[in-house]
Amino acid sequence: MTAPLETTFAEVESVEIKDVPGRIVVFLDEDGGMGAVARRVDRLTRGAVRRLSQSPAFVKGKAGGGHVLAFPGGLAAEAALVVKLPRRPTVADARLAGAAIANFNTSVPLTVLAGALPRVAEVALGLGLRAYEFDAYRTREADAPAPNRAVRFLVRDPAAAAEAFAPFAAQISGVFFTRDLVSEPANVLTTSEYAERLLALRDIGVQVEVLEEPELERLGMRTLLAVGQGSVSPSKVVVMQWQGAGDDSQPFALVGKGVVFDTGGISIKPAAGMEEMTMDMGGSAVVAGVMRTLALRQARANVVGIVGLVENMPDGAATRPGDVVTSMKGDTVEIVNTDAEGRLVLADVLWYAQERFKPSGMIDLATLTGAIIIALGHEKAGVFANDDGLAQSFLNAAAAEGEGAWRMPLGAGYDKQIKSRIADMANVGGRPAGSITAAQFLRRFVRDATPWVHLDIAGVAYVSKDTELAPKGATGWGVRALDRMIRDRCEG
Ligand code: BES
Ligand code: MN
Ligand code: ZN
């Protein structure tokens, strides 16, 4: 797994600032005002920090932005980043400052002179999230320097900062787990390899079971199996349980689409851009990242994560358009388009989750439809729900974490689009409202008594441009929002 930055907090008074090697970071407030540490750096550099604070670039620069002083006289450090952070920074300001620091990191040691800075743990969170690169398959030239992966915060109260940062470190680790899974190519992350990586969560106290094809057959998961039957990789369902609140309380369920590669099946996709369908297991990877975070921070909540791992391939055994299959629930589905496979996987996993665990609530995540990208772009995920309370608690958590989310409608009127010639329903509903008909399909497999939210993350799981807290590629969208929602809802 890509290792998060090693983040440590030490007493600022214990260090001789002029001798700190590598790169350093200091903070000024929105008026160029300095704390005690920044004043010391200003004195050592004979006023360079003050001069920078009076420059138009700094004065006009945004909160959380950084400005570089290269080779400052009076310091051993080769460069100093001067970050503009308001006296009363918002959470977003602080995380943005952290991201600016991540972009300043090179291959030399990095020291953040934070002193009594407010929200220092949030700065470290932003830094940790932004400092990600998936370089497992890049061979490096022998003499290229290794990127620096250690950062030292010099603060007034190291114990308090470390304590505040601990749950954030768990989030960073969960997000990196998600990003790595999403970034892996499909020839490496087969269903079997994926199951192995989830089984490794046992090391941190998560109970993990892998249900294999014979068991899925016995359970009657024919819609899920229909997706994987054209692939040489066996379909699997992986159940991950974190039991942090004892044995008696009903768990909250997280369900994820884990299509390790989506060719479209016999309804094959066009060649252009098909390589991106290696991210079609993004929903399941978010579930895995949340489970990892919960375990690492020893959450006092019962949560079960269930993911359906399949590969959607065309071959002689593959499902044909027009095939009719019976779901675990018992409803029949005409598979009109084999490329609408995510809902077939989720239908059985949603039903299984309810039958086995009677969850207090359930959220599924899936890179389900291209139509959600048309509707909301790459800024926000689509939020569909049968329960306003659960929808609102997710939306609140997402807003607090800066993860874009937008409520979308459901409604019986859309059901006519998924009527089938011969079965209880068809798996596609035509072009209009494509994300809503997909959600409406899923709803058939959710009991009215189960509070349920469906998150269509096709637009946000993987992006082609850098975002504030993630480099381009796999984002890990949703790990932090779900972790926060579980904290707010289940650990109160
Ligand atoms: N995995 C795709 C959706 C997707 C598209 C995810 C783009 C990420 C980026 C899904 O399985 C799919 O193919 N959906 C079809 C549904 C259609 C056949 C009703 C789509 O959106 O075109
Ligand atoms: Mn598809
Ligand atoms: Zn898909």
Short mmCIF file of C-alpha atoms and ligand atoms in Angstrom, two decimals:
data_model
loop_
_atom_site.label_atom_id
_atom_site.label_comp_id
_atom_site.label_asym_id
_atom_site.label_seq_id
_atom_site.Cartn_x
_atom_site.Cartn_y
_atom_site.Cartn_z
CA MET A 1 0.00 0.00 0.00
CA THR A 2 1.14 3.55 -0.67
CA ALA A 3 2.39 4.67 2.73
CA PRO A 4 1.03 7.92 4.11
CA LEU A 5 3.57 10.58 5.07
CA GLU A 6 5.19 9.89 8.38
CA THR A 7 3.89 12.82 10.43
CA THR A 8 5.45 13.73 13.78
CA PHE A 9 4.92 16.56 16.24
CA ALA A 10 7.78 17.96 18.33
CA GLU A 11 8.30 20.82 20.77
CA VAL A 12 9.19 23.99 18.84
CA GLU A 13 11.44 25.35 21.58
CA SER A 14 13.66 22.26 21.37
CA VAL A 15 14.91 23.15 17.89
CA GLU A 16 17.41 25.72 16.63
CA ILE A 17 15.48 27.17 13.69
CA LYS A 18 18.49 28.52 11.82
CA ASP A 19 19.94 25.00 11.63
CA VAL A 20 16.84 23.18 10.37
CA PRO A 21 17.86 21.48 7.09
CA GLY A 22 15.81 20.93 3.93
CA ARG A 23 12.62 22.90 3.52
CA ILE A 24 10.64 24.79 6.15
CA VAL A 25 7.14 26.22 6.35
CA VAL A 26 6.01 29.32 8.27
CA PHE A 27 2.58 30.92 8.62
CA LEU A 28 1.39 34.51 8.42
CA ASP A 29 -2.15 35.67 9.06
CA GLU A 30 -4.30 37.47 6.47
CA ASP A 31 -2.74 40.83 7.39
CA GLY A 32 0.81 39.54 7.31
CA GLY A 33 0.82 39.28 11.10
CA MET A 34 3.37 36.86 12.53
CA GLY A 35 3.34 34.46 15.43
CA ALA A 36 6.43 33.98 17.60
CA VAL A 37 8.05 31.41 15.29
CA ALA A 38 7.48 33.38 12.10
CA ARG A 39 8.99 36.43 13.84
CA ARG A 40 12.07 34.41 14.64
CA VAL A 41 12.41 33.32 11.02
CA ASP A 42 11.92 36.94 9.94
CA ARG A 43 14.69 38.06 12.25
CA LEU A 44 17.07 35.33 11.08
CA THR A 45 16.40 36.24 7.44
CA ARG A 46 16.77 39.96 8.18
CA GLY A 47 13.21 40.82 7.30
CA ALA A 48 12.66 38.62 4.23
CA VAL A 49 9.39 37.25 5.62
CA ARG A 50 8.05 40.74 6.30
CA ARG A 51 9.02 41.88 2.78
CA LEU A 52 7.22 38.88 1.30
CA SER A 53 4.14 39.67 3.40
CA GLN A 54 4.02 43.13 1.80
CA SER A 55 4.29 41.84 -1.77
CA PRO A 56 1.21 42.01 -4.01
CA ALA A 57 1.35 38.25 -4.52
CA PHE A 58 0.92 37.66 -0.80
CA VAL A 59 -1.56 40.48 -0.21
CA LYS A 60 -3.80 39.28 -3.04
CA GLY A 61 -3.15 35.59 -2.46
CA LYS A 62 -5.89 33.31 -1.17
CA ALA A 63 -6.21 31.90 2.31
CA GLY A 64 -4.31 28.63 2.54
CA GLY A 65 -2.02 29.60 -0.33
CA GLY A 66 1.78 29.44 -0.12
CA HIS A 67 4.63 31.64 -1.36
CA VAL A 68 8.22 30.43 -1.69
CA LEU A 69 11.33 32.16 -0.34
CA ALA A 70 14.23 30.44 -2.10
CA PHE A 71 17.67 30.07 -0.49
CA PRO A 72 16.92 32.48 2.36
CA GLY A 73 20.02 34.05 3.93
CA GLY A 74 20.51 33.29 7.62
CA LEU A 75 18.93 29.84 7.44
CA ALA A 76 20.37 26.41 6.72
CA ALA A 77 17.11 25.53 4.92
CA GLU A 78 17.18 25.70 1.11
CA ALA A 79 13.67 27.18 0.89
CA ALA A 80 10.87 28.45 3.08
CA LEU A 81 7.17 28.31 2.21
CA VAL A 82 5.25 31.23 3.66
CA VAL A 83 1.61 30.19 4.03
CA LYS A 84 -1.20 32.66 4.42
CA LEU A 85 -3.60 31.37 7.05
CA PRO A 86 -6.23 33.60 8.66
CA ARG A 87 -6.05 34.12 12.44
CA ARG A 88 -9.29 32.17 12.71
CA PRO A 89 -8.92 29.68 9.88
CA THR A 90 -11.86 27.62 8.74
CA VAL A 91 -11.38 23.87 8.46
CA ALA A 92 -11.22 24.33 4.68
CA ASP A 93 -8.51 27.04 4.97
CA ALA A 94 -6.41 24.80 7.16
CA ARG A 95 -6.70 21.79 4.83
CA LEU A 96 -5.88 23.96 1.84
CA ALA A 97 -2.76 25.18 3.63
CA GLY A 98 -1.83 21.54 4.13
CA ALA A 99 -2.30 20.88 0.42
CA ALA A 100 -0.01 23.84 -0.41
CA ILE A 101 2.63 22.32 1.85
CA ALA A 102 2.27 18.95 0.08
CA ASN A 103 2.99 20.66 -3.23
CA PHE A 104 6.13 22.19 -1.67
CA ASN A 105 7.46 18.80 -0.58
CA THR A 106 10.41 17.48 -2.60
CA SER A 107 13.09 14.98 -1.70
CA VAL A 108 14.63 16.91 1.21
CA PRO A 109 13.43 16.92 4.84
CA LEU A 110 10.32 19.00 5.52
CA THR A 111 9.70 20.90 8.76
CA VAL A 112 6.54 22.87 9.49
CA LEU A 113 7.10 25.68 12.01
CA ALA A 114 3.58 25.80 13.39
CA GLY A 115 4.15 27.06 16.97
CA ALA A 116 0.71 27.78 18.45
CA LEU A 117 -1.06 27.68 15.07
CA PRO A 118 -4.79 26.92 15.35
CA ARG A 119 -6.12 23.81 13.53
CA VAL A 120 -2.67 22.35 13.08
CA ALA A 121 -4.12 18.81 12.86
CA GLU A 122 -6.35 19.94 9.96
CA VAL A 123 -3.26 21.32 8.22
CA ALA A 124 -1.59 17.94 8.67
CA LEU A 125 -4.72 16.23 7.30
CA GLY A 126 -4.71 18.37 4.14
CA LEU A 127 -0.99 17.72 3.72
CA GLY A 128 -1.41 13.99 4.23
CA LEU A 129 -4.32 13.67 1.79
CA ARG A 130 -2.63 15.69 -0.95
CA ALA A 131 0.71 13.91 -0.64
CA TYR A 132 -0.37 10.88 -2.64
CA GLU A 133 1.11 9.40 -5.73
CA PHE A 134 0.44 5.99 -7.22
CA ASP A 135 3.89 5.08 -8.53
CA ALA A 136 3.86 1.32 -8.10
CA TYR A 137 4.53 0.79 -11.80
CA ARG A 138 7.01 3.58 -12.49
CA THR A 139 10.60 2.46 -12.56
CA ARG A 140 12.87 5.14 -11.21
CA GLU A 141 16.29 6.02 -12.53
CA ALA A 142 18.89 4.65 -10.15
CA ASP A 143 20.30 8.05 -9.22
CA ALA A 144 16.95 9.87 -8.86
CA PRO A 145 16.44 11.04 -5.26
CA ALA A 146 13.60 9.37 -3.39
CA PRO A 147 10.67 11.66 -2.53
CA ASN A 148 10.64 12.82 1.09
CA ARG A 149 7.96 10.94 3.05
CA ALA A 150 8.54 12.39 6.53
CA VAL A 151 7.22 15.67 7.88
CA ARG A 152 7.91 17.15 11.28
CA PHE A 153 5.57 19.72 12.80
CA LEU A 154 7.22 21.94 15.43
CA VAL A 155 4.46 23.05 17.78
CA ARG A 156 3.91 24.50 21.26
CA ASP A 157 1.97 21.45 22.47
CA PRO A 158 3.04 18.28 20.63
CA ALA A 159 0.88 15.92 22.72
CA ALA A 160 -2.31 17.84 21.98
CA ALA A 161 -1.50 18.07 18.26
CA ALA A 162 -0.72 14.36 18.02
CA GLU A 163 -3.96 13.48 19.76
CA ALA A 164 -6.00 15.70 17.45
CA PHE A 165 -4.26 14.21 14.43
CA ALA A 166 -4.74 10.52 15.34
CA PRO A 167 -8.26 10.10 13.83
CA PHE A 168 -7.11 12.04 10.76
CA ALA A 169 -4.20 9.64 10.30
CA ALA A 170 -6.78 6.84 10.24
CA GLN A 171 -8.71 8.70 7.54
CA ILE A 172 -5.60 9.28 5.44
CA SER A 173 -4.76 5.60 5.63
CA GLY A 174 -8.31 4.65 4.64
CA VAL A 175 -8.30 7.10 1.72
CA PHE A 176 -4.93 5.80 0.50
CA PHE A 177 -6.23 2.22 0.67
CA THR A 178 -9.19 3.26 -1.51
CA ARG A 179 -7.03 5.19 -3.97
CA ASP A 180 -4.55 2.34 -4.35
CA LEU A 181 -7.34 -0.17 -5.06
CA VAL A 182 -8.91 2.16 -7.63
CA SER A 183 -5.55 2.90 -9.27
CA GLU A 184 -4.51 -0.74 -9.70
CA PRO A 185 -4.89 -2.06 -13.24
CA ALA A 186 -7.38 -4.88 -13.75
CA ASN A 187 -4.76 -7.48 -14.65
CA VAL A 188 -3.31 -7.03 -11.17
CA LEU A 189 -6.47 -6.36 -9.17
CA THR A 190 -8.43 -9.42 -10.23
CA THR A 191 -11.35 -10.48 -8.06
CA SER A 192 -9.03 -12.94 -6.28
CA GLU A 193 -6.28 -10.41 -5.64
CA TYR A 194 -8.92 -7.93 -4.45
CA ALA A 195 -10.31 -10.44 -1.97
CA GLU A 196 -6.78 -11.06 -0.67
CA ARG A 197 -6.27 -7.36 -0.05
CA LEU A 198 -9.54 -7.17 1.85
CA LEU A 199 -8.65 -10.25 3.88
CA ALA A 200 -5.57 -8.33 5.04
CA LEU A 201 -7.91 -6.04 6.99
CA ARG A 202 -7.99 -8.89 9.53
CA ASP A 203 -4.60 -7.67 10.70
CA ILE A 204 -6.23 -4.53 12.09
CA GLY A 205 -9.20 -6.27 13.69
CA VAL A 206 -11.81 -6.35 10.91
CA GLN A 207 -13.61 -9.72 10.53
CA VAL A 208 -13.49 -10.65 6.86
CA GLU A 209 -15.25 -13.49 5.02
CA VAL A 210 -15.08 -14.29 1.34
CA LEU A 211 -18.13 -15.96 -0.22
CA GLU A 212 -17.15 -17.99 -3.29
CA GLU A 213 -19.25 -18.89 -6.34
CA PRO A 214 -20.77 -22.16 -5.02
CA GLU A 215 -22.00 -20.28 -1.94
CA LEU A 216 -23.35 -17.42 -4.08
CA GLU A 217 -25.16 -20.00 -6.22
CA ARG A 218 -26.67 -21.54 -3.10
CA LEU A 219 -27.82 -18.13 -1.91
CA GLY A 220 -29.47 -17.58 -5.29
CA MET A 221 -27.42 -14.54 -6.29
CA ARG A 222 -28.12 -15.05 -9.98
CA THR A 223 -28.12 -11.38 -10.99
CA LEU A 224 -24.62 -10.93 -9.52
CA LEU A 225 -23.35 -14.18 -11.01
CA ALA A 226 -24.79 -13.27 -14.42
CA VAL A 227 -22.36 -10.34 -14.57
CA GLY A 228 -19.24 -12.38 -13.81
CA GLN A 229 -19.95 -15.50 -15.84
CA GLY A 230 -18.10 -14.31 -18.95
CA SER A 231 -14.85 -13.80 -17.02
CA VAL A 232 -12.16 -16.27 -16.01
CA SER A 233 -11.99 -14.44 -12.66
CA PRO A 234 -14.44 -15.96 -10.19
CA SER A 235 -17.16 -13.73 -8.74
CA LYS A 236 -16.96 -13.14 -5.00
CA VAL A 237 -18.79 -11.36 -2.24
CA VAL A 238 -16.64 -10.10 0.62
CA VAL A 239 -18.16 -9.32 4.02
CA MET A 240 -16.18 -7.06 6.36
CA GLN A 241 -17.41 -6.51 9.90
CA TRP A 242 -16.21 -3.93 12.40
CA GLN A 243 -17.78 -4.58 15.76
CA GLY A 244 -16.79 -1.54 17.82
CA ALA A 245 -20.02 -1.20 19.81
CA GLY A 246 -20.44 -4.66 21.30
CA ASP A 247 -22.70 -7.43 20.08
CA ASP A 248 -26.22 -6.16 20.61
CA SER A 249 -26.61 -3.13 18.38
CA GLN A 250 -27.69 -3.62 14.78
CA PRO A 251 -24.93 -2.72 12.35
CA PHE A 252 -24.99 0.02 9.77
CA ALA A 253 -24.39 -1.49 6.32
CA LEU A 254 -22.16 -0.17 3.55
CA VAL A 255 -22.51 -1.88 0.18
CA GLY A 256 -20.17 -1.42 -2.78
CA LYS A 257 -20.03 -2.16 -6.49
CA GLY A 258 -16.77 -3.93 -7.21
CA VAL A 259 -16.59 -4.44 -10.97
CA VAL A 260 -12.84 -4.91 -11.37
CA PHE A 261 -13.20 -4.22 -15.08
CA ASP A 262 -16.24 -3.24 -17.09
CA THR A 263 -15.96 -4.00 -20.80
CA GLY A 264 -19.73 -3.74 -21.05
CA GLY A 265 -19.94 -7.48 -21.70
CA ILE A 266 -21.69 -8.53 -24.91
CA SER A 267 -23.14 -4.98 -25.06
CA ILE A 268 -19.51 -3.99 -25.41
CA LYS A 269 -18.30 -0.46 -24.80
CA PRO A 270 -16.51 1.61 -27.48
CA ALA A 271 -12.71 1.40 -27.35
CA ALA A 272 -12.07 5.07 -26.57
CA GLY A 273 -11.67 5.52 -22.83
CA MET A 274 -12.43 1.90 -21.97
CA GLU A 275 -9.16 1.72 -20.02
CA GLU A 276 -10.75 3.90 -17.35
CA MET A 277 -13.19 1.10 -16.53
CA THR A 278 -10.51 -0.27 -14.27
CA MET A 279 -11.99 2.16 -11.73
CA ASP A 280 -15.41 0.51 -11.85
CA MET A 281 -14.78 -1.05 -8.46
CA GLY A 282 -14.61 2.43 -6.92
CA GLY A 283 -17.72 2.01 -4.77
CA SER A 284 -16.39 -1.14 -3.15
CA ALA A 285 -13.01 0.52 -2.61
CA VAL A 286 -14.65 3.35 -0.66
CA VAL A 287 -16.39 0.75 1.51
CA ALA A 288 -13.00 -0.89 2.12
CA GLY A 289 -11.39 2.47 2.93
CA VAL A 290 -14.08 3.30 5.45
CA MET A 291 -13.69 -0.10 7.14
CA ARG A 292 -9.95 0.49 7.39
CA THR A 293 -10.47 3.96 8.88
CA LEU A 294 -13.00 2.70 11.43
CA ALA A 295 -10.67 -0.05 12.57
CA LEU A 296 -7.61 2.19 12.77
CA ARG A 297 -9.41 4.73 14.91
CA GLN A 298 -11.18 2.04 16.94
CA ALA A 299 -14.62 3.48 16.17
CA ARG A 300 -17.31 2.69 18.73
CA ALA A 301 -19.80 1.61 16.07
CA ASN A 302 -20.96 -1.61 14.44
CA VAL A 303 -20.54 -1.41 10.70
CA VAL A 304 -20.65 -4.12 8.07
CA GLY A 305 -19.17 -3.55 4.63
CA ILE A 306 -20.27 -5.90 1.84
CA VAL A 307 -18.85 -5.75 -1.65
CA GLY A 308 -19.63 -7.68 -4.83
CA LEU A 309 -16.45 -8.41 -6.80
CA VAL A 310 -16.97 -9.38 -10.43
CA GLU A 311 -15.49 -8.77 -13.86
CA ASN A 312 -17.78 -7.90 -16.76
CA MET A 313 -16.32 -9.63 -19.82
CA PRO A 314 -17.72 -10.97 -23.09
CA ASP A 315 -17.09 -14.60 -23.91
CA GLY A 316 -18.97 -17.76 -24.84
CA ALA A 317 -20.32 -18.11 -21.32
CA ALA A 318 -21.27 -14.45 -20.97
CA THR A 319 -24.79 -13.26 -20.35
CA ARG A 320 -26.62 -12.31 -23.58
CA PRO A 321 -28.85 -9.27 -24.01
CA GLY A 322 -32.36 -10.58 -23.44
CA ASP A 323 -31.39 -13.24 -20.90
CA VAL A 324 -33.72 -13.46 -17.92
CA VAL A 325 -32.34 -14.22 -14.45
CA THR A 326 -33.85 -14.55 -11.00
CA SER A 327 -32.38 -12.42 -8.21
CA MET A 328 -31.77 -13.61 -4.65
CA LYS A 329 -34.88 -11.69 -3.67
CA GLY A 330 -36.88 -13.75 -6.17
CA ASP A 331 -37.73 -11.00 -8.64
CA THR A 332 -36.85 -11.72 -12.25
CA VAL A 333 -34.77 -9.38 -14.40
CA GLU A 334 -34.47 -9.18 -18.16
CA ILE A 335 -30.88 -8.17 -18.89
CA VAL A 336 -31.54 -5.98 -21.89
CA ASN A 337 -28.09 -4.40 -21.80
CA THR A 338 -25.14 -6.25 -20.26
CA ASP A 339 -23.38 -2.92 -19.71
CA ALA A 340 -25.91 -1.99 -17.02
CA GLU A 341 -24.19 -4.52 -14.76
CA GLY A 342 -23.59 -2.55 -11.59
CA ARG A 343 -27.24 -2.61 -10.58
CA LEU A 344 -27.31 -6.40 -11.10
CA VAL A 345 -24.40 -6.81 -8.69
CA LEU A 346 -25.89 -4.44 -6.14
CA ALA A 347 -29.39 -5.95 -6.29
CA ASP A 348 -28.21 -9.22 -4.79
CA VAL A 349 -25.72 -7.68 -2.37
CA LEU A 350 -28.32 -5.19 -1.05
CA TRP A 351 -30.78 -8.02 -0.51
CA TYR A 352 -28.17 -10.21 1.18
CA ALA A 353 -27.16 -7.35 3.49
CA GLN A 354 -30.73 -6.91 4.69
CA GLU A 355 -31.48 -10.65 5.03
CA ARG A 356 -28.38 -11.43 7.03
CA PHE A 357 -27.76 -8.28 9.08
CA LYS A 358 -31.09 -6.43 9.47
CA PRO A 359 -29.07 -3.20 9.33
CA SER A 360 -30.21 0.00 11.05
CA GLY A 361 -29.49 1.78 7.78
CA MET A 362 -27.73 1.08 4.52
CA ILE A 363 -25.68 3.10 2.07
CA ASP A 364 -24.49 1.76 -1.25
CA LEU A 365 -21.77 3.30 -3.40
CA ALA A 366 -21.30 2.62 -7.09
CA THR A 367 -19.73 4.04 -10.23
CA LEU A 368 -23.14 3.28 -11.63
CA THR A 369 -24.03 5.55 -14.54
CA GLY A 370 -22.45 7.82 -17.12
CA ALA A 371 -25.66 9.83 -16.83
CA ILE A 372 -24.72 11.11 -13.37
CA ILE A 373 -21.63 12.70 -14.95
CA ILE A 374 -23.89 14.44 -17.47
CA ALA A 375 -26.06 15.70 -14.60
CA LEU A 376 -23.49 16.68 -11.96
CA GLY A 377 -20.09 16.52 -13.65
CA HIS A 378 -17.07 15.68 -11.51
CA GLU A 379 -17.99 18.03 -8.66
CA LYS A 380 -20.75 16.17 -6.88
CA ALA A 381 -21.97 12.63 -6.42
CA GLY A 382 -25.66 11.83 -6.85
CA VAL A 383 -27.52 11.08 -3.61
CA PHE A 384 -30.71 9.03 -3.85
CA ALA A 385 -32.64 8.02 -0.75
CA ASN A 386 -35.83 6.48 0.57
CA ASP A 387 -35.29 8.25 3.90
CA ASP A 388 -34.87 12.01 4.34
CA GLY A 389 -33.18 11.70 7.72
CA LEU A 390 -30.41 9.42 6.49
CA ALA A 391 -30.00 11.48 3.31
CA GLN A 392 -29.59 14.63 5.37
CA SER A 393 -27.09 13.09 7.76
CA PHE A 394 -24.99 12.00 4.80
CA LEU A 395 -25.30 15.39 3.07
CA ASN A 396 -24.26 17.16 6.29
CA ALA A 397 -21.21 14.96 6.69
CA ALA A 398 -20.25 15.41 3.04
CA ALA A 399 -20.55 19.19 3.32
CA ALA A 400 -18.41 19.22 6.46
CA GLU A 401 -15.73 17.21 4.65
CA GLY A 402 -15.90 19.26 1.48
CA GLU A 403 -16.96 16.20 -0.54
CA GLY A 404 -19.52 17.26 -3.14
CA ALA A 405 -22.92 15.59 -2.98
CA TRP A 406 -26.34 16.50 -4.35
CA ARG A 407 -29.76 15.00 -3.64
CA MET A 408 -31.52 13.52 -6.66
CA PRO A 409 -35.12 12.36 -6.89
CA LEU A 410 -36.69 8.93 -6.87
CA GLY A 411 -40.30 8.35 -7.83
CA ALA A 412 -42.71 5.62 -8.88
CA GLY A 413 -43.27 7.44 -12.18
CA TYR A 414 -39.81 6.32 -13.35
CA ASP A 415 -40.76 2.66 -12.90
CA LYS A 416 -42.50 2.54 -16.25
CA GLN A 417 -39.14 3.01 -17.94
CA ILE A 418 -37.83 -0.27 -16.51
CA LYS A 419 -40.78 -2.45 -17.48
CA SER A 420 -39.78 -5.64 -19.27
CA ARG A 421 -41.42 -7.53 -22.13
CA ILE A 422 -41.29 -10.78 -20.18
CA ALA A 423 -39.80 -10.36 -16.70
CA ASP A 424 -40.56 -8.37 -13.54
CA MET A 425 -38.24 -5.62 -14.68
CA ALA A 426 -35.62 -4.72 -17.26
CA ASN A 427 -32.14 -3.63 -16.23
CA VAL A 428 -32.18 -0.47 -18.34
CA GLY A 429 -34.65 2.37 -18.72
CA GLY A 430 -33.48 4.22 -21.82
CA ARG A 431 -31.57 7.50 -21.99
CA PRO A 432 -33.86 9.90 -20.10
CA ALA A 433 -33.02 10.13 -16.36
CA GLY A 434 -30.53 7.28 -16.65
CA SER A 435 -29.21 7.70 -13.10
CA ILE A 436 -32.68 7.85 -11.62
CA THR A 437 -33.95 4.72 -13.36
CA ALA A 438 -30.81 2.95 -12.13
CA ALA A 439 -31.57 4.07 -8.57
CA GLN A 440 -35.21 3.11 -9.02
CA PHE A 441 -34.03 -0.37 -10.05
CA LEU A 442 -31.94 -0.66 -6.87
CA ARG A 443 -34.89 0.46 -4.80
CA ARG A 444 -36.73 -2.71 -5.77
CA PHE A 445 -34.17 -4.57 -3.67
CA VAL A 446 -34.46 -2.37 -0.57
CA ARG A 447 -37.18 -2.89 2.00
CA ASP A 448 -39.24 0.22 2.70
CA ALA A 449 -38.37 -0.25 6.39
CA THR A 450 -34.63 -0.01 5.71
CA PRO A 451 -33.39 3.59 5.64
CA TRP A 452 -31.27 3.62 2.51
CA VAL A 453 -29.07 5.97 0.52
CA HIS A 454 -27.58 5.22 -2.90
CA LEU A 455 -24.50 7.20 -3.94
CA ASP A 456 -23.72 7.28 -7.67
CA ILE A 457 -20.02 8.16 -7.64
CA ALA A 458 -19.20 7.64 -11.34
CA GLY A 459 -18.16 11.31 -11.67
CA VAL A 460 -16.19 11.73 -8.46
CA ALA A 461 -14.35 8.46 -7.83
CA TYR A 462 -11.76 9.13 -10.51
CA VAL A 463 -10.96 12.52 -12.03
CA SER A 464 -8.64 13.72 -14.77
CA LYS A 465 -7.56 16.95 -13.02
CA ASP A 466 -6.04 17.62 -9.61
CA THR A 467 -8.52 18.58 -6.91
CA GLU A 468 -7.76 20.48 -3.70
CA LEU A 469 -7.00 17.43 -1.62
CA ALA A 470 -6.20 14.80 -4.23
CA PRO A 471 -3.92 14.59 -7.23
CA LYS A 472 -5.62 13.55 -10.46
CA GLY A 473 -6.75 9.94 -10.64
CA ALA A 474 -8.41 8.07 -7.80
CA THR A 475 -9.83 10.50 -5.24
CA GLY A 476 -11.10 8.36 -2.37
CA TRP A 477 -14.24 10.50 -2.43
CA GLY A 478 -16.64 9.53 0.35
CA VAL A 479 -14.30 7.85 2.82
CA ARG A 480 -14.15 10.91 5.06
CA ALA A 481 -17.84 11.78 4.73
CA LEU A 482 -18.90 8.26 5.64
CA ASP A 483 -16.43 8.06 8.51
CA ARG A 484 -17.80 11.34 9.86
CA MET A 485 -21.41 10.30 9.34
CA ILE A 486 -20.81 7.09 11.27
CA ARG A 487 -19.15 9.07 14.06
CA ASP A 488 -22.03 11.55 14.22
CA ARG A 489 -24.83 9.03 13.84
CA CYS A 490 -23.65 5.88 15.58
CA GLU A 491 -21.08 7.01 18.11
CA GLY A 492 -22.98 9.89 19.72
N1 BES B 1 -19.49 1.57 -15.08
C1 BES B 1 -20.45 2.19 -15.94
C2 BES B 1 -20.74 3.64 -15.55
C3 BES B 1 -19.61 4.61 -15.64
C4 BES B 1 -19.47 5.43 -16.75
C5 BES B 1 -18.71 4.75 -14.60
C6 BES B 1 -18.45 6.34 -16.82
C7 BES B 1 -17.67 5.66 -14.68
C8 BES B 1 -17.55 6.46 -15.78
C9 BES B 1 -21.75 1.41 -15.90
O1 BES B 1 -21.63 0.05 -15.67
C10 BES B 1 -22.38 1.56 -17.24
O2 BES B 1 -21.83 1.08 -18.16
N2 BES B 1 -23.52 2.24 -17.29
C11 BES B 1 -24.21 2.46 -18.50
C12 BES B 1 -25.66 2.16 -18.26
C13 BES B 1 -26.47 2.11 -19.51
C14 BES B 1 -26.11 0.89 -20.32
C15 BES B 1 -27.93 2.07 -19.11
C16 BES B 1 -24.01 3.91 -18.90
O3 BES B 1 -23.95 4.76 -18.03
O4 BES B 1 -23.83 4.16 -20.09
MN MN B 2 -21.32 -1.05 -17.47
ZN ZN B 3 -19.96 -0.56 -14.63
#
